[in-house]
Each structure stands twice: as C-alpha cells, then as structure tokens.
C-alpha cells in the first residue's frame, strides 16, 4: 500500500513487492507446514505469544487435517486399479481360456473363498450365460464333497495367490488330472502352474476386499460381454454411485453400534447381496439376514414384526415387476430405515452395477459412523483361526 500511496509503481518496485511476498509466504509455510498443520518452532528464547508474527494465526489452535479412512482410500482407488488391469493382456488370456472350455465342452467349476467367493458367484452366473449350461460357484471344501469325475476343469480365484484352501484344492485337482487355472493378483512365478495374473499394483490392505472382489468380476465380464464398452460402463457406474451414495446424499442416521440388518435380494442382485453381507459381518458393523424376495412371502414376513431390524437394504433392478413394488411398499410401512439401491440395468449388468454400488455404500457408512470398517477391532485369539494353515478341514 505504501507504494500505491507514493505512486511509485515501477518494474523495480513490483519486483521488490514480489520478493517480500515470497519471503512472507515462506514464513507462513514454515509455521503452518506443507500439510496445513501448524508447527511449533523451538528457539533458544521462550516466545511471549502463540501468535505467528507473519500471519497472526494462533499456533495453539492446530488446523486438523481430515483423517482419510482406509475404507475410503480403497474405494477411491478402485477405478485407478480397474483402469490399470484394463491395459493388461489378462482379458485375452481369459478369452482364450473360455474358448478352450467351449471347444472341449468342459464342465467347469468356479472356486473361491472369502471375498473371492463373491467374485466366483458372479463369474459362475456369467459363464452359465456364456456357455449355455448351469455353472455354480463352489467353496474349496465342495471339491472334496461333490463327485469330481463330473468336473473337467476348474478356475480358482485367490487375490493373494497364497490362500491355503485354494492351494490345497489346486494340488488335489492336479493329482486327479483335472485342469486348473489360478486367477490372482500375484505375478506368474511358477511356470508349472496355469496362472492368469492381473498383477498391476500394490496389494490392497484391510479386512474388506474392494478391488480384490471387483477386479476378477470386471476381467471376466469384459472377456464375455464384448458387445458393450465395459470400461465406459464401469466408469459411469462409479461416477453415479459415488454421487448418489455420498456421505451428504445418503443422509443416513445410524449410530456406531452393532445393528440388525435385513437385505432383500433376488437372482439379478445376488452378488451385491453377498458382498454387503460379507462386509457388514466381517467389519462387526451388523448381524445380517438375507431374504430372497419371493421367499419372504412364504412366512418370512413374521421375522420383521417379531425382531424389527435397525436397517433394511432393498436391492432392485430394472423391470423387476409388480410383486417387487408390492413388497417394497409393504416394508416402507414397518417404521424402519430403508436404503433402496436400484439400478437401471437388468440381467448380469444389474449385478455388476450394484456390486460397485456396494463399495460406495460401505464407504459412506464408514464415514457416517466415523469408524474405519476395513480395520475392525477383533479378538486377538481369533488370529489363530484366521492364520490356520494345517490340514484342510471339510
């Protein structure tokens, strides 16, 4: 201002002002820190005031940087991780595998456990459509229960590539001369195994699988659904649900306490249902009951009256019919909070769209209750079960 008052604006003056501004900015940053958090400077003589001499902010009032939850981080990283695998050769490898299965008319089993079983559920449904034959998802123990003579090949899903039960099944299949293919995020480090790797980024951390569940689903969907641009579909789905299920738009009033949750589902929404149930239970957020919508009419309606849930999640797809509408209206009169997740897609794309929605719903709930659901508290003694690697148990 003193230069303006004296009408002394010149090139030399502007340079002098710029230098002083830069110097003062450096002082502010040295006090605040690059992350926006005020830093106390230690000096030889005690300071008489907590005020920063440059910006006059009170250094005792720290500017708190919002804590980024691991759940939020994993969900936000979903699209970048999908875009990375989109550029790999993995899709062409899976396409060749499916062509071979078709040619040889193999009876194929899709096997997974934990979050990978959710992927297996979707892939089994997808391949049933692609191969025009019924295919079901199996858990590792099922291979030891069902007659394996009816299985010609198996697709094993394991994000880590180290799941003990999956590796046990792989050895068992090889001993019985059944072709097995391991789909994993790990690199191809064993030439003797049929490994289809989508390794492209650091391993996802946390109890709840996000990319670990969605990436195999995406890769197989892209391999089969050639008539649509799946990359655009997923990008649009993520954009939509990120907005619709945001912390602000969801406006859900729930407390951070264990809840009773009822999920209403059908064939087109089955994968998303399994994903939500798994995440709610594994995070300790709530105890879940899954209702097939039609089965609900066979007396299951009594449970809502006897044990009223804290939350109902109603999964819906395009053209779901009059019974679906009637059931939803019935539930809205139960005086229970309802989250109505409806996709404008039908068929296999409805399940994929809602699976993506599931990730953003978990993120928003985590932010609402201010608890990182992917890093739950758990009893220490439970780790002996989690890390169990001894003889396979039926």
JSON list of C-alpha atoms in Angstrom, two decimals, residues 43 100 147 195 249 277:
[
{"chain": "A", "resi": 43, "resn": "UNK", "atom": "CA", "xyz": [14.10, -21.45, 19.70]},
{"chain": "A", "resi": 100, "resn": "UNK", "atom": "CA", "xyz": [-10.95, -73.72, -24.96]},
{"chain": "A", "resi": 147, "resn": "UNK", "atom": "CA", "xyz": [-18.02, -86.16, -7.34]},
{"chain": "A", "resi": 195, "resn": "UNK", "atom": "CA", "xyz": [-1.62, -68.76, -13.66]},
{"chain": "A", "resi": 249, "resn": "UNK", "atom": "CA", "xyz": [-26.71, -37.56, -0.23]},
{"chain": "A", "resi": 277, "resn": "UNK", "atom": "CA", "xyz": [-23.38, -59.33, 3.91]}
]
